[in-house]
Amino acid sequence: MDYTRLFSHRTKYMRASEIRELLKLAEGKDVISFAGGLPDPQTFPVDDLAKIASYIIETYGTQALQYAPTAGVTLFRKTLASWLDNQGVKVNDNDSIIVTTGSQQGLDLVSRVLLDKRDIVITEKPTYLAAINAFKPSEPRFIGIEIDDDGMKTDELEEILKSMSKEDLSKVKFIYTIPTSQNPGGVTMTMDRRKHLLELAEKYDLLIIEDDPYSHFVFEPIEFQALKTLDKNGRVLYLGTFSKILSPGIRVGFMLGDKNLVSMMEMAKQAVDLHSSTLSQYVALEAIKRGVVDKTMDKARRIYRAKRDVMLEALEEHFKDLGRWTRPVGGMFIFVYLYKDVDTKPLMYKALERGVAYVPGGSFFVDGTGRNTLRLNFSYPSQEQIREGIKRLGEFFSAI
Ligand SMILES: Cc1ncc(COP(=O)(O)O)c(C=O)c1O
């Protein structure tokens, strides 16, 4: 049967993630991959989680294996709220928190609840590819704001907002940002820019989606506060996840914001998956209580700082004449801007033949720019692989 006539209009905007396709090509070959975004499995607290999982099933058996409310297990939501408070993420009286199936589901719910065709979404440029892919089926228009080492250029944002017609301004549904250890850019927004962003949100009556998977294991002593914490008027919807600070496989994320907004997200979620895994929520709850999450964050900080340093050193050695790159204080990615005007997308297949994989940066730009960029992941490969892979990549780009 030819199914194409059956597919809905929105499937036109669904694309296989380039990264996943790339990883498939690299499978089974002697390829050092900087393409994925996987945590180092060394950070997974395997023994602790084995004990916790059997404790949960033995102790909370029937509850942990049962359906749960769409918003999530009540005790977990309460514990999560106080954990976030300890982490410096402010939870207001008017706020509500719901558990999502990874923060990726949060992005999908945002798309479903907030976006209509021709609405405007403002993102950083570059931004997280899977966020673009979550928003696209709703057919919004994207406006990209450049980033530099201090994060989103809020002056540029201000100019754009100033120049927009009243009608267009009313179509801006939200500003999507990853302020801390941005993926893919590897930069962190300064406090001044965070405050400026919130001032603009206030002045132009805008909502901010703060996607924050990385701030809990920043590995340099920098001063920052979440936009959610700085916000006074319910202008920030905060998305978080346990993927990088416990395990991505348990698929536990969350959404925190004004209850009037979050309750609509909860309604949308009901039709998507009824609720996120009850068992996973109990596991995450117990992991917080036993300090396993804190321990995992410490370990991630240590491992990723060392790997980042190895990658920065290797880039210094092999990429000095080829381009410039970001120096992340956290997260998992370094972003490279090549000096030469080359398109890294077709080149990636040739790089694979040389035994190294990266993600071409262009797909992270909502306006089709960024062809001469690439994203490098440093969390997953070993230190030896990072040294060897960057050497291979340097030789490859030097020869072009
Ligand atoms: C910026 C950003 N947002 C969201 C996610 C989704 O994470 P998860 O669904 O595992 O919570 C990721 C994962 O890499 C990410 O980098």
Tab-separated table of C-alpha atoms and ligand atoms in Angstrom:
chain	number	residue	atom	x	y	z
A	1	MET	CA	0.000	0.000	0.000
A	2	ASP	CA	1.153	3.526	-0.740
A	3	TYR	CA	0.765	5.340	2.539
A	4	THR	CA	1.895	8.764	1.382
A	5	ARG	CA	-1.616	9.974	0.555
A	6	LEU	CA	-2.570	9.206	4.149
A	7	PHE	CA	0.125	11.243	5.841
A	8	SER	CA	-1.071	14.463	7.450
A	9	HIS	CA	0.127	17.878	6.382
A	10	ARG	CA	2.280	18.223	9.497
A	11	THR	CA	4.418	15.227	8.510
A	12	LYS	CA	5.901	17.430	5.756
A	13	TYR	CA	7.821	19.172	8.492
A	14	MET	CA	9.094	16.037	10.190
A	15	ARG	CA	12.689	15.270	9.385
A	16	ALA	CA	14.901	12.424	10.472
A	17	SER	CA	17.486	14.000	12.748
A	18	GLU	CA	20.686	14.497	10.809
A	19	ILE	CA	22.628	13.450	13.868
A	20	ARG	CA	20.866	10.125	14.147
A	21	GLU	CA	21.386	9.463	10.439
A	22	LEU	CA	25.029	10.296	10.817
A	23	LEU	CA	25.438	7.984	13.783
A	24	LYS	CA	23.943	5.174	11.703
A	25	LEU	CA	26.580	5.739	8.996
A	26	ALA	CA	29.358	5.650	11.557
A	27	GLU	CA	28.099	2.409	13.139
A	28	GLY	CA	30.475	-0.526	13.060
A	29	LYS	CA	33.305	1.452	11.437
A	30	ASP	CA	36.585	2.593	12.904
A	31	VAL	CA	35.150	6.050	13.336
A	32	ILE	CA	35.793	8.399	16.233
A	33	SER	CA	32.499	10.170	16.692
A	34	PHE	CA	32.094	13.713	17.929
A	35	ALA	CA	28.623	13.660	16.427
A	36	GLY	CA	26.392	12.345	19.209
A	37	GLY	CA	25.299	14.058	22.381
A	38	LEU	CA	25.498	11.124	24.735
A	39	PRO	CA	26.590	11.414	28.348
A	40	ASP	CA	29.677	9.425	29.323
A	41	PRO	CA	28.267	6.126	30.672
A	42	GLN	CA	30.893	6.334	33.431
A	43	THR	CA	28.671	9.017	34.968
A	44	PHE	CA	25.725	6.629	35.317
A	45	PRO	CA	25.370	5.504	38.942
A	46	VAL	CA	24.701	1.904	37.907
A	47	ASP	CA	25.127	0.229	41.304
A	48	ASP	CA	23.128	2.861	43.153
A	49	LEU	CA	20.328	2.665	40.603
A	50	ALA	CA	20.239	-1.135	40.773
A	51	LYS	CA	19.730	-0.907	44.538
A	52	ILE	CA	17.199	1.890	44.221
A	53	ALA	CA	15.192	0.087	41.517
A	54	SER	CA	14.796	-3.073	43.576
A	55	TYR	CA	14.078	-1.062	46.735
A	56	ILE	CA	11.359	0.870	44.892
A	57	ILE	CA	9.666	-2.219	43.526
A	58	GLU	CA	9.861	-3.998	46.873
A	59	THR	CA	8.727	-1.001	48.920
A	60	TYR	CA	6.347	0.911	46.682
A	61	GLY	CA	5.556	-2.036	44.374
A	62	THR	CA	1.920	-1.511	43.567
A	63	GLN	CA	2.137	2.302	43.401
A	64	ALA	CA	5.317	2.364	41.328
A	65	LEU	CA	3.861	-0.062	38.804
A	66	GLN	CA	0.483	1.680	38.590
A	67	TYR	CA	-0.805	4.509	36.386
A	68	ALA	CA	0.003	7.942	37.798
A	69	PRO	CA	-1.539	11.411	37.484
A	70	THR	CA	-0.619	13.191	34.222
A	71	ALA	CA	1.291	15.874	36.135
A	72	GLY	CA	3.430	13.217	37.776
A	73	VAL	CA	3.819	11.397	41.096
A	74	THR	CA	2.826	13.946	43.743
A	75	LEU	CA	5.668	13.163	46.158
A	76	PHE	CA	8.200	13.378	43.332
A	77	ARG	CA	6.852	16.759	42.211
A	78	LYS	CA	7.172	18.092	45.750
A	79	THR	CA	10.691	16.742	46.145
A	80	LEU	CA	11.616	18.107	42.727
A	81	ALA	CA	10.396	21.571	43.676
A	82	SER	CA	12.568	21.700	46.790
A	83	TRP	CA	15.539	20.183	44.944
A	84	LEU	CA	15.204	22.923	42.316
A	85	ASP	CA	15.032	25.528	45.042
A	86	ASN	CA	18.318	24.180	46.469
A	87	GLN	CA	19.780	24.369	42.976
A	88	GLY	CA	18.902	28.062	42.834
A	89	VAL	CA	15.931	27.702	40.498
A	90	LYS	CA	13.106	29.716	42.017
A	91	VAL	CA	9.713	28.114	42.448
A	92	ASN	CA	7.006	30.738	43.056
A	93	ASP	CA	3.690	30.345	44.872
A	94	ASN	CA	1.892	30.715	41.574
A	95	ASP	CA	4.002	28.047	39.916
A	96	SER	CA	3.239	24.498	39.076
A	97	ILE	CA	5.600	21.712	38.096
A	98	ILE	CA	4.787	18.758	35.867
A	99	VAL	CA	6.905	15.755	34.997
A	100	THR	CA	7.604	15.202	31.292
A	101	THR	CA	9.095	12.329	29.325
A	102	GLY	CA	12.474	14.007	28.978
A	103	SER	CA	12.643	17.728	28.353
A	104	GLN	CA	12.173	16.879	24.682
A	105	GLN	CA	8.527	16.234	25.467
A	106	GLY	CA	8.387	19.661	27.067
A	107	LEU	CA	9.447	21.155	23.728
A	108	ASP	CA	6.761	19.187	21.899
A	109	LEU	CA	4.094	20.317	24.374
A	110	VAL	CA	5.208	23.935	23.986
A	111	SER	CA	4.784	23.549	20.240
A	112	ARG	CA	1.323	22.010	20.558
A	113	VAL	CA	0.010	24.451	23.136
A	114	LEU	CA	1.472	27.731	21.920
A	115	LEU	CA	2.070	27.643	18.186
A	116	ASP	CA	-0.207	28.225	15.231
A	117	LYS	CA	0.833	28.514	11.618
A	118	ARG	CA	2.731	31.782	10.900
A	119	ASP	CA	3.348	32.532	14.582
A	120	ILE	CA	6.857	33.734	15.349
A	121	VAL	CA	9.442	31.862	17.402
A	122	ILE	CA	12.652	33.632	18.338
A	123	THR	CA	15.668	31.381	18.900
A	124	GLU	CA	19.376	31.689	19.331
A	125	LYS	CA	21.435	31.144	16.210
A	126	PRO	CA	22.620	28.377	16.356
A	127	THR	CA	20.103	26.541	18.529
A	128	TYR	CA	19.162	23.004	19.575
A	129	LEU	CA	18.171	21.069	16.445
A	130	ALA	CA	15.536	18.905	18.109
A	131	ALA	CA	13.809	22.048	19.397
A	132	ILE	CA	13.558	23.367	15.839
A	133	ASN	CA	12.201	19.951	14.834
A	134	ALA	CA	9.650	20.032	17.653
A	135	PHE	CA	8.388	23.485	16.655
A	136	LYS	CA	8.420	23.042	12.863
A	137	PRO	CA	5.288	20.878	12.439
A	138	SER	CA	3.322	23.828	13.878
A	139	GLU	CA	4.648	25.884	10.926
A	140	PRO	CA	5.884	28.962	12.753
A	141	ARG	CA	8.234	31.560	11.296
A	142	PHE	CA	11.638	31.544	12.960
A	143	ILE	CA	13.776	34.526	13.779
A	144	GLY	CA	17.359	33.714	14.777
A	145	ILE	CA	19.424	35.955	17.047
A	146	GLU	CA	23.182	35.594	16.869
A	147	ILE	CA	25.227	34.431	19.814
A	148	ASP	CA	28.763	35.328	20.845
A	149	ASP	CA	30.856	34.244	23.828
A	150	ASP	CA	28.375	36.049	26.110
A	151	GLY	CA	25.354	34.169	24.797
A	152	MET	CA	22.411	35.585	22.858
A	153	LYS	CA	23.097	39.110	21.567
A	154	THR	CA	20.229	40.822	23.309
A	155	ASP	CA	21.047	44.169	21.643
A	156	GLU	CA	20.342	42.526	18.316
A	157	LEU	CA	17.127	41.099	19.751
A	158	GLU	CA	16.115	44.587	20.917
A	159	GLU	CA	16.724	46.062	17.465
A	160	ILE	CA	14.628	43.352	15.855
A	161	LEU	CA	11.791	43.777	18.327
A	162	LYS	CA	11.883	47.547	17.814
A	163	SER	CA	11.629	47.165	14.074
A	164	MET	CA	8.724	44.711	14.116
A	165	SER	CA	5.219	45.761	13.197
A	166	LYS	CA	2.536	45.631	15.887
A	167	GLU	CA	0.941	42.719	14.121
A	168	ASP	CA	4.164	40.709	13.969
A	169	LEU	CA	4.935	41.501	17.594
A	170	SER	CA	1.593	40.048	18.575
A	171	LYS	CA	2.580	36.874	16.715
A	172	VAL	CA	5.760	36.330	18.739
A	173	LYS	CA	4.783	33.376	20.896
A	174	PHE	CA	8.054	32.932	22.754
A	175	ILE	CA	11.797	33.337	22.860
A	176	TYR	CA	13.484	29.951	23.115
A	177	THR	CA	16.865	30.009	24.841
A	178	ILE	CA	19.426	27.680	26.372
A	179	PRO	CA	21.212	30.292	28.472
A	180	THR	CA	23.741	28.066	30.206
A	181	SER	CA	26.271	25.914	28.314
A	182	GLN	CA	24.292	26.242	25.133
A	183	ASN	CA	23.780	23.321	22.757
A	184	PRO	CA	25.320	23.497	20.218
A	185	GLY	CA	27.079	26.840	20.746
A	186	GLY	CA	28.885	25.985	23.991
A	187	VAL	CA	28.392	29.526	25.338
A	188	THR	CA	26.772	30.910	28.483
A	189	MET	CA	24.702	34.085	28.684
A	190	THR	CA	26.112	36.749	31.001
A	191	MET	CA	24.039	38.062	33.881
A	192	ASP	CA	23.757	41.474	32.181
A	193	ARG	CA	22.275	39.901	29.085
A	194	ARG	CA	19.941	37.720	31.155
A	195	LYS	CA	18.608	40.849	32.829
A	196	HIS	CA	18.355	42.629	29.495
A	197	LEU	CA	16.451	39.714	28.007
A	198	LEU	CA	13.949	39.813	30.850
A	199	GLU	CA	13.578	43.587	30.496
A	200	LEU	CA	12.778	43.099	26.831
A	201	ALA	CA	10.304	40.346	27.653
A	202	GLU	CA	8.644	42.752	30.067
A	203	LYS	CA	8.630	45.684	27.655
A	204	TYR	CA	7.259	43.698	24.719
A	205	ASP	CA	5.060	41.324	26.744
A	206	LEU	CA	6.882	38.151	25.719
A	207	LEU	CA	7.223	34.635	27.108
A	208	ILE	CA	10.629	32.970	27.472
A	209	ILE	CA	11.185	29.218	27.233
A	210	GLU	CA	14.336	28.477	29.255
A	211	ASP	CA	15.726	25.067	28.290
A	212	ASP	CA	18.248	24.113	30.926
A	213	PRO	CA	19.763	20.614	30.770
A	214	TYR	CA	23.315	21.693	31.596
A	215	SER	CA	23.418	24.333	34.346
A	216	HIS	CA	23.497	21.781	37.177
A	217	PHE	CA	26.954	20.552	36.296
A	218	VAL	CA	28.745	23.692	35.160
A	219	PHE	CA	32.419	23.016	35.777
A	220	GLU	CA	33.874	26.507	36.052
A	221	PRO	CA	33.223	28.842	38.986
A	222	ILE	CA	31.053	31.343	37.127
A	223	GLU	CA	28.279	33.482	38.544
A	224	PHE	CA	24.879	33.035	37.001
A	225	GLN	CA	21.243	32.686	37.893
A	226	ALA	CA	18.507	30.970	35.972
A	227	LEU	CA	16.184	33.264	34.028
A	228	LYS	CA	13.425	31.541	35.988
A	229	THR	CA	14.979	32.872	39.190
A	230	LEU	CA	15.448	36.407	37.884
A	231	ASP	CA	11.923	36.594	36.509
A	232	LYS	CA	9.293	38.400	38.578
A	233	ASN	CA	6.171	38.114	36.452
A	234	GLY	CA	5.704	34.559	35.240
A	235	ARG	CA	7.457	35.262	31.954
A	236	VAL	CA	9.673	32.165	32.067
A	237	LEU	CA	8.684	28.578	31.452
A	238	TYR	CA	11.579	26.430	32.669
A	239	LEU	CA	12.365	23.020	31.132
A	240	GLY	CA	14.667	20.652	32.998
A	241	THR	CA	15.813	17.045	32.791
A	242	PHE	CA	17.547	14.244	34.654
A	243	SER	CA	19.132	13.006	31.421
A	244	LYS	CA	22.557	14.460	32.072
A	245	ILE	CA	22.590	14.306	35.870
A	246	LEU	CA	21.283	10.779	36.409
A	247	SER	CA	20.483	8.873	33.205
A	248	PRO	CA	18.845	9.724	29.868
A	249	GLY	CA	17.330	6.232	29.664
A	250	ILE	CA	14.910	6.840	32.516
A	251	ARG	CA	13.356	9.681	30.453
A	252	VAL	CA	12.490	11.987	33.315
A	253	GLY	CA	12.203	15.680	32.602
A	254	PHE	CA	10.027	18.448	33.976
A	255	MET	CA	8.415	21.757	33.267
A	256	LEU	CA	8.097	24.582	35.788
A	257	GLY	CA	6.167	27.796	35.352
A	258	ASP	CA	3.007	29.718	36.087
A	259	LYS	CA	0.200	27.278	36.847
A	260	ASN	CA	-2.147	28.783	34.258
A	261	LEU	CA	0.351	28.021	31.529
A	262	VAL	CA	1.531	24.679	32.878
A	263	SER	CA	-2.009	23.345	33.326
A	264	MET	CA	-2.599	23.710	29.576
A	265	MET	CA	0.634	21.764	28.958
A	266	GLU	CA	-0.655	19.080	31.315
A	267	MET	CA	-3.881	18.873	29.348
A	268	ALA	CA	-1.927	18.416	26.104
A	269	LYS	CA	0.281	15.772	27.704
A	270	GLN	CA	-2.744	13.756	28.749
A	271	ALA	CA	-3.482	12.989	25.096
A	272	VAL	CA	0.146	12.269	24.285
A	273	ASP	CA	1.151	9.661	26.878
A	274	LEU	CA	-1.235	9.885	29.866
A	275	HIS	CA	1.808	10.335	32.111
A	276	SER	CA	5.546	9.710	32.232
A	277	SER	CA	6.846	6.407	33.594
A	278	THR	CA	5.747	5.996	37.208
A	279	LEU	CA	8.648	3.676	37.956
A	280	SER	CA	11.195	6.151	36.585
A	281	GLN	CA	9.710	8.924	38.692
A	282	TYR	CA	10.029	6.842	41.857
A	283	VAL	CA	13.615	5.998	40.917
A	284	ALA	CA	14.480	9.665	40.339
A	285	LEU	CA	12.768	10.601	43.610
A	286	GLU	CA	14.810	8.103	45.584
A	287	ALA	CA	17.998	9.111	43.739
A	288	ILE	CA	17.472	12.703	44.880
A	289	LYS	CA	16.740	11.596	48.464
A	290	ARG	CA	19.848	9.403	48.674
A	291	GLY	CA	22.145	12.077	47.229
A	292	VAL	CA	22.795	10.007	44.097
A	293	VAL	CA	21.901	12.928	41.841
A	294	ASP	CA	24.363	15.212	43.659
A	295	LYS	CA	27.047	12.552	43.389
A	296	THR	CA	26.386	12.114	39.666
A	297	MET	CA	26.588	15.867	39.067
A	298	ASP	CA	29.988	15.979	40.816
A	299	LYS	CA	31.258	13.099	38.736
A	300	ALA	CA	29.972	14.657	35.512
A	301	ARG	CA	31.709	17.929	36.387
A	302	ARG	CA	35.023	16.167	36.934
A	303	ILE	CA	34.893	13.943	33.857
A	304	TYR	CA	33.604	16.591	31.461
A	305	ARG	CA	36.003	19.293	32.618
A	306	ALA	CA	38.939	16.971	31.903
A	307	LYS	CA	37.556	15.965	28.496
A	308	ARG	CA	36.798	19.552	27.538
A	309	ASP	CA	40.373	20.506	28.430
A	310	VAL	CA	41.751	17.708	26.266
A	311	MET	CA	39.606	18.825	23.336
A	312	LEU	CA	40.585	22.486	23.762
A	313	GLU	CA	44.275	21.524	23.845
A	314	ALA	CA	43.901	19.343	20.765
A	315	LEU	CA	42.076	22.131	18.911
A	316	GLU	CA	44.840	24.559	19.857
A	317	GLU	CA	47.330	22.136	18.363
A	318	HIS	CA	45.469	21.133	15.190
A	319	PHE	CA	42.940	23.869	14.387
A	320	LYS	CA	44.791	27.086	15.107
A	321	ASP	CA	44.928	28.183	11.474
A	322	LEU	CA	41.616	26.603	10.527
A	323	GLY	CA	39.044	28.380	12.646
A	324	ARG	CA	37.874	29.684	15.990
A	325	TRP	CA	35.914	27.788	18.599
A	326	THR	CA	33.959	28.279	21.806
A	327	ARG	CA	35.302	27.565	25.308
A	328	PRO	CA	32.362	26.109	27.219
A	329	VAL	CA	32.128	26.383	30.998
A	330	GLY	CA	29.804	23.391	31.035
A	331	GLY	CA	27.701	21.145	28.848
A	332	MET	CA	29.016	18.736	26.277
A	333	PHE	CA	29.797	20.656	23.106
A	334	ILE	CA	32.371	22.865	21.453
A	335	PHE	CA	31.284	24.772	18.366
A	336	VAL	CA	33.815	25.500	15.618
A	337	TYR	CA	33.582	28.317	13.057
A	338	LEU	CA	35.944	27.555	10.165
A	339	TYR	CA	37.729	30.475	8.519
A	340	LYS	CA	37.401	28.964	5.053
A	341	ASP	CA	34.109	29.377	3.243
A	342	VAL	CA	33.345	25.669	3.040
A	343	ASP	CA	30.117	23.721	3.494
A	344	THR	CA	30.688	21.193	6.281
A	345	LYS	CA	27.617	19.150	5.315
A	346	PRO	CA	28.846	17.401	2.161
A	347	LEU	CA	32.318	17.260	3.690
A	348	MET	CA	31.120	15.161	6.589
A	349	TYR	CA	30.840	12.067	4.375
A	350	LYS	CA	34.482	12.476	3.393
A	351	ALA	CA	35.445	13.011	7.022
A	352	LEU	CA	33.724	9.728	7.857
A	353	GLU	CA	36.013	7.995	5.357
A	354	ARG	CA	38.932	9.472	7.302
A	355	GLY	CA	37.525	7.910	10.454
A	356	VAL	CA	35.991	10.882	12.218
A	357	ALA	CA	32.436	12.187	12.576
A	358	TYR	CA	31.056	15.599	13.511
A	359	VAL	CA	27.718	17.334	13.102
A	360	PRO	CA	27.615	19.959	10.340
A	361	GLY	CA	26.575	23.169	12.078
A	362	GLY	CA	24.224	24.516	9.413
A	363	SER	CA	21.214	22.547	10.621
A	364	PHE	CA	21.348	24.399	13.950
A	365	PHE	CA	20.730	27.755	12.218
A	366	VAL	CA	17.105	28.645	11.540
A	367	ASP	CA	17.986	30.901	8.604
A	368	GLY	CA	20.152	28.573	6.518
A	369	THR	CA	23.441	30.231	7.510
A	370	GLY	CA	26.283	28.592	9.440
A	371	ARG	CA	27.469	26.335	6.630
A	372	ASN	CA	31.101	26.672	7.683
A	373	THR	CA	30.488	25.470	11.258
A	374	LEU	CA	30.611	22.153	13.075
A	375	ARG	CA	29.576	20.828	16.463
A	376	LEU	CA	31.942	18.639	18.418
A	377	ASN	CA	30.822	16.529	21.353
A	378	PHE	CA	33.386	15.930	24.078
A	379	SER	CA	31.327	14.057	26.680
A	380	TYR	CA	31.190	10.640	25.031
A	381	PRO	CA	34.559	9.883	23.380
A	382	SER	CA	37.501	8.949	25.595
A	383	GLN	CA	40.374	11.377	26.114
A	384	GLU	CA	42.526	9.286	23.748
A	385	GLN	CA	39.815	9.314	21.107
A	386	ILE	CA	39.459	13.086	21.477
A	387	ARG	CA	43.207	13.608	20.875
A	388	GLU	CA	43.285	11.265	17.887
A	389	GLY	CA	39.948	12.423	16.433
A	390	ILE	CA	40.818	16.127	16.532
A	391	LYS	CA	44.152	15.329	14.917
A	392	ARG	CA	42.348	13.462	12.103
A	393	LEU	CA	39.849	16.301	11.725
A	394	GLY	CA	42.589	18.947	11.664
A	395	GLU	CA	44.443	17.046	8.934
A	396	PHE	CA	41.204	16.627	7.013
A	397	PHE	CA	40.263	20.311	7.013
A	398	SER	CA	43.860	21.399	6.327
A	399	ALA	CA	43.824	19.353	3.130
A	400	ILE	CA	40.675	21.052	1.798
B	1	LIG	C1	19.218	21.844	24.820
B	1	LIG	C2	18.558	20.514	24.986
B	1	LIG	N1	17.253	20.461	25.263
B	1	LIG	C3	16.617	19.310	25.433
B	1	LIG	C4	17.281	18.105	25.322
B	1	LIG	C5	16.473	16.835	25.473
B	1	LIG	O1	16.870	16.067	26.518
B	1	LIG	P1	15.969	14.969	27.212
B	1	LIG	O2	14.733	14.783	26.409
B	1	LIG	O3	16.810	13.751	27.288
B	1	LIG	O4	15.645	15.525	28.563
B	1	LIG	C6	18.648	18.097	25.042
B	1	LIG	C7	19.372	16.834	24.890
B	1	LIG	O5	20.500	16.744	24.504
B	1	LIG	C8	19.303	19.342	24.873
B	1	LIG	O6	20.610	19.418	24.593
